[in-house]
Short mmCIF file of C-alpha atoms in Angstrom, two decimals:
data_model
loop_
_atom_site.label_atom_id
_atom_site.label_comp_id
_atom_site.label_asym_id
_atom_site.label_seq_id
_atom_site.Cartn_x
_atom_site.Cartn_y
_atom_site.Cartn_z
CA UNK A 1 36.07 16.40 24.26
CA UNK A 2 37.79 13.93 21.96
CA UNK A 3 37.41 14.67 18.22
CA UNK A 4 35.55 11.39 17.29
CA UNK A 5 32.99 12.77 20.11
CA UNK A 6 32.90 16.13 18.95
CA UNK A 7 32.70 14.88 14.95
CA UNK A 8 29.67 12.85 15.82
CA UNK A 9 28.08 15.57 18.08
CA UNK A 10 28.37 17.96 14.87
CA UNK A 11 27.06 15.67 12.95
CA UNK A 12 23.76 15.07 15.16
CA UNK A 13 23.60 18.67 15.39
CA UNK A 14 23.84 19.50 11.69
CA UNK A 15 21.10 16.29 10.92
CA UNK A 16 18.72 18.27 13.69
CA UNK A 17 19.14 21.58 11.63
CA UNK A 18 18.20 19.89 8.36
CA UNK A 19 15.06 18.00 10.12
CA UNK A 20 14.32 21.52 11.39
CA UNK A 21 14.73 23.32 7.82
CA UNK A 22 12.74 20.48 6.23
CA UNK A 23 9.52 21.11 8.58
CA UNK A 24 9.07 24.84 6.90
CA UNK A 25 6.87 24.89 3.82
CA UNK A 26 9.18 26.73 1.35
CA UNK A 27 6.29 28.26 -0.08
CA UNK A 28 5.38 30.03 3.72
CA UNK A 29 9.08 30.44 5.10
CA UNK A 30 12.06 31.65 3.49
CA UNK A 31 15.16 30.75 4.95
CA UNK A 32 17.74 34.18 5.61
CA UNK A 33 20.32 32.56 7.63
CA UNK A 34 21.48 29.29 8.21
CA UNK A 35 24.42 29.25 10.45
CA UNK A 36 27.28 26.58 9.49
CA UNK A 37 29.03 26.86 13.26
CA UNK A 38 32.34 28.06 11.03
CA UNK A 39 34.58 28.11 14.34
CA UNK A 40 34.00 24.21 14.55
CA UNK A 41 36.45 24.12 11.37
CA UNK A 42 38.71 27.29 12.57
CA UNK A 43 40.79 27.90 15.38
CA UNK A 44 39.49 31.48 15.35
CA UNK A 45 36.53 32.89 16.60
CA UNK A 46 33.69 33.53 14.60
CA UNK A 47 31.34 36.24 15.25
CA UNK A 48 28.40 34.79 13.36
CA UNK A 49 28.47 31.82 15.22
CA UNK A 50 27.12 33.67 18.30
CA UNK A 51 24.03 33.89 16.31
CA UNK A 52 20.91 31.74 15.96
CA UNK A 53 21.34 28.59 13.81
CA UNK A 54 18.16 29.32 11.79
CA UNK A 55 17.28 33.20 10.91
CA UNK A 56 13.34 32.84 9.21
CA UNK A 57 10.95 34.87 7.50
CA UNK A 58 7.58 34.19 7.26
CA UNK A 59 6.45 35.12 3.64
CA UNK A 60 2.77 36.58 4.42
CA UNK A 61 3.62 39.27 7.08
CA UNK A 62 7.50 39.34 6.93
CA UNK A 63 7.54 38.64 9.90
CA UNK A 64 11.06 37.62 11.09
CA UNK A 65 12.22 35.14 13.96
CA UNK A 66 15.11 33.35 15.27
CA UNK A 67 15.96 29.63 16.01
CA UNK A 68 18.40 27.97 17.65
CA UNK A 69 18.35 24.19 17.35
CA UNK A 70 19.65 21.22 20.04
CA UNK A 71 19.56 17.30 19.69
CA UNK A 72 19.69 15.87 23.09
CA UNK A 73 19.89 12.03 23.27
CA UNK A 74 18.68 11.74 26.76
CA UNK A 75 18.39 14.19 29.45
CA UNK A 76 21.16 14.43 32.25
CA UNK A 77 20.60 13.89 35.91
CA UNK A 78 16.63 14.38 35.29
CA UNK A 79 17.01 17.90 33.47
CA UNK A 80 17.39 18.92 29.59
CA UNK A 81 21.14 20.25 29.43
CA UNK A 82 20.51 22.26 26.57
CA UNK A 83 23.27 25.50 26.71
CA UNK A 84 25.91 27.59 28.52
CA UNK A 85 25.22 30.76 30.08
CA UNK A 86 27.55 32.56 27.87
CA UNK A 87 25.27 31.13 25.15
CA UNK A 88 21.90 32.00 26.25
CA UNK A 89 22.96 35.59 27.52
CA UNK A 90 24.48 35.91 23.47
CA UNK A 91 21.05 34.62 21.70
CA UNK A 92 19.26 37.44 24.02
CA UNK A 93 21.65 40.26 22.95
CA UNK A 94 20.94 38.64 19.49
CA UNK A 95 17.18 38.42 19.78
CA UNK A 96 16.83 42.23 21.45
CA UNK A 97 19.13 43.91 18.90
CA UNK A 98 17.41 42.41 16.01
CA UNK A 99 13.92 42.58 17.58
CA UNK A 100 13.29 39.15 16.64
CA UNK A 101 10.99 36.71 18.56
CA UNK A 102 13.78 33.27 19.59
CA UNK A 103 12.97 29.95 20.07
CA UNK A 104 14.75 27.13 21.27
CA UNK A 105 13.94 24.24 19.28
CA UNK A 106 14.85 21.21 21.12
CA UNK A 107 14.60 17.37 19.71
CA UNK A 108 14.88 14.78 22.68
CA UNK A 109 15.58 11.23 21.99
CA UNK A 110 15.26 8.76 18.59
CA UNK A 111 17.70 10.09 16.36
CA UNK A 112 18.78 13.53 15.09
CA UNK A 113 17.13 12.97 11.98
CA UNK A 114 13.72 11.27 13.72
CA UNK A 115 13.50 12.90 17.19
CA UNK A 116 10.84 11.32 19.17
CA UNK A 117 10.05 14.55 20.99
CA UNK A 118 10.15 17.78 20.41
CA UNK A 119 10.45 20.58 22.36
CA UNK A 120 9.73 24.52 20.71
CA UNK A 121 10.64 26.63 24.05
CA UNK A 122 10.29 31.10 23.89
CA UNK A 123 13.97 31.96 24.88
CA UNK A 124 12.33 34.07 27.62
CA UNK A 125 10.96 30.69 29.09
CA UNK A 126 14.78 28.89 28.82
CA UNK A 127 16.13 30.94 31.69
CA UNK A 128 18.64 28.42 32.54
CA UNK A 129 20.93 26.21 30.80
CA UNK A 130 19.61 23.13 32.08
CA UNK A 131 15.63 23.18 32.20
CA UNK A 132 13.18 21.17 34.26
CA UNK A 133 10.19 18.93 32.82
CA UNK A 134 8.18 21.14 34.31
CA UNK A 135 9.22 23.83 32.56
CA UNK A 136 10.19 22.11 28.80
CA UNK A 137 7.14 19.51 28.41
CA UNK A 138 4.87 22.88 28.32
CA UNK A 139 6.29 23.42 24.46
CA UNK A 140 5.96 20.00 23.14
CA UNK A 141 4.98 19.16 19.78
CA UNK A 142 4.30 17.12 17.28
CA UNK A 143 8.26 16.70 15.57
CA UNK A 144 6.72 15.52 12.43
CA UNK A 145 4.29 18.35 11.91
CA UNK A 146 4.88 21.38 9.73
CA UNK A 147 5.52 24.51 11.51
CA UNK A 148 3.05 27.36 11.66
CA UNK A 149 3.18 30.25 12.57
CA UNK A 150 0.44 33.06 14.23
CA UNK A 151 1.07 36.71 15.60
CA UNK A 152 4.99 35.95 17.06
CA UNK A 153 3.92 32.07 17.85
CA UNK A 154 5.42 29.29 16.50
CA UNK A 155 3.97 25.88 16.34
#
């Protein structure tokens, strides 16, 4: 990947995560981790990074969950390319030794920072890193709604 590729795909990525933030009432959510991807500006390996982007708790239970956030432009040869296998086998270690519900949080088209879908997918539904319509449309939502959240489901 060339770096002006790679600058602009971290910079798509980062405007996602601050859509993302930005749909959590502050007053309901509070933000415990926010990822900053630290081996994109290292050569070495950083172990956070295998982590969620987004690490929440929601303020009436304390209830805590993870998110991991992708901006696709389009989808690729009729599927949603949205991870490596390496990747989604690391955000299920992550989710089972924290004991933390995982979503993939997916914006599809429009721009980072205006998605025109959205896409809020159970990692235990995203078995594979490129999912069918089929399987994706199932989670869509509103991407300018507020999240909620009820009993382990966001929405």
């Amino acid at each position: 990947m060339d770096v002006m590729h790679e600058n602009e795909s971290e910079e798509k990525g980062n405007d996602f995560e601050r859509y993302v933030v930005d749909l959590f009432d502050e007053k309901t959510f509070s933000l415990i981790q926010w990822t900053t991807d630290m081996g994109r500006k290292h050569t070495r390996f950083v172990e956070s990074d295998c982590g969620p982007d987004l690490v929440l708790r929601y303020r009436p239970t304390n209830e805590v969950f993870c998110i991991e956030c992708k901006f696709r432009s389009s989808l690729y040869k009729d599927k949603l390319q949205w991870s490596e296998p390496a990747q989604i086998e690391r955000y299920r270690t992550f989710a089972r030794d924290n004991e933390a519900p995982f979503f993939v949080l997916i914006g599809l088209g429009g721009k980072a920072r205006k998605p025109k879908r959205m896409f809020c997918i159970p990692l235990e539904e995203a078995w594979y890193p490129a999912l069918y319509p089929s399987v994706f449309e199932r989670f869509e939502r509103d991407p300018k709604k507020k999240f909620s959240w009820r009993k382990g489901d966001l929405n």
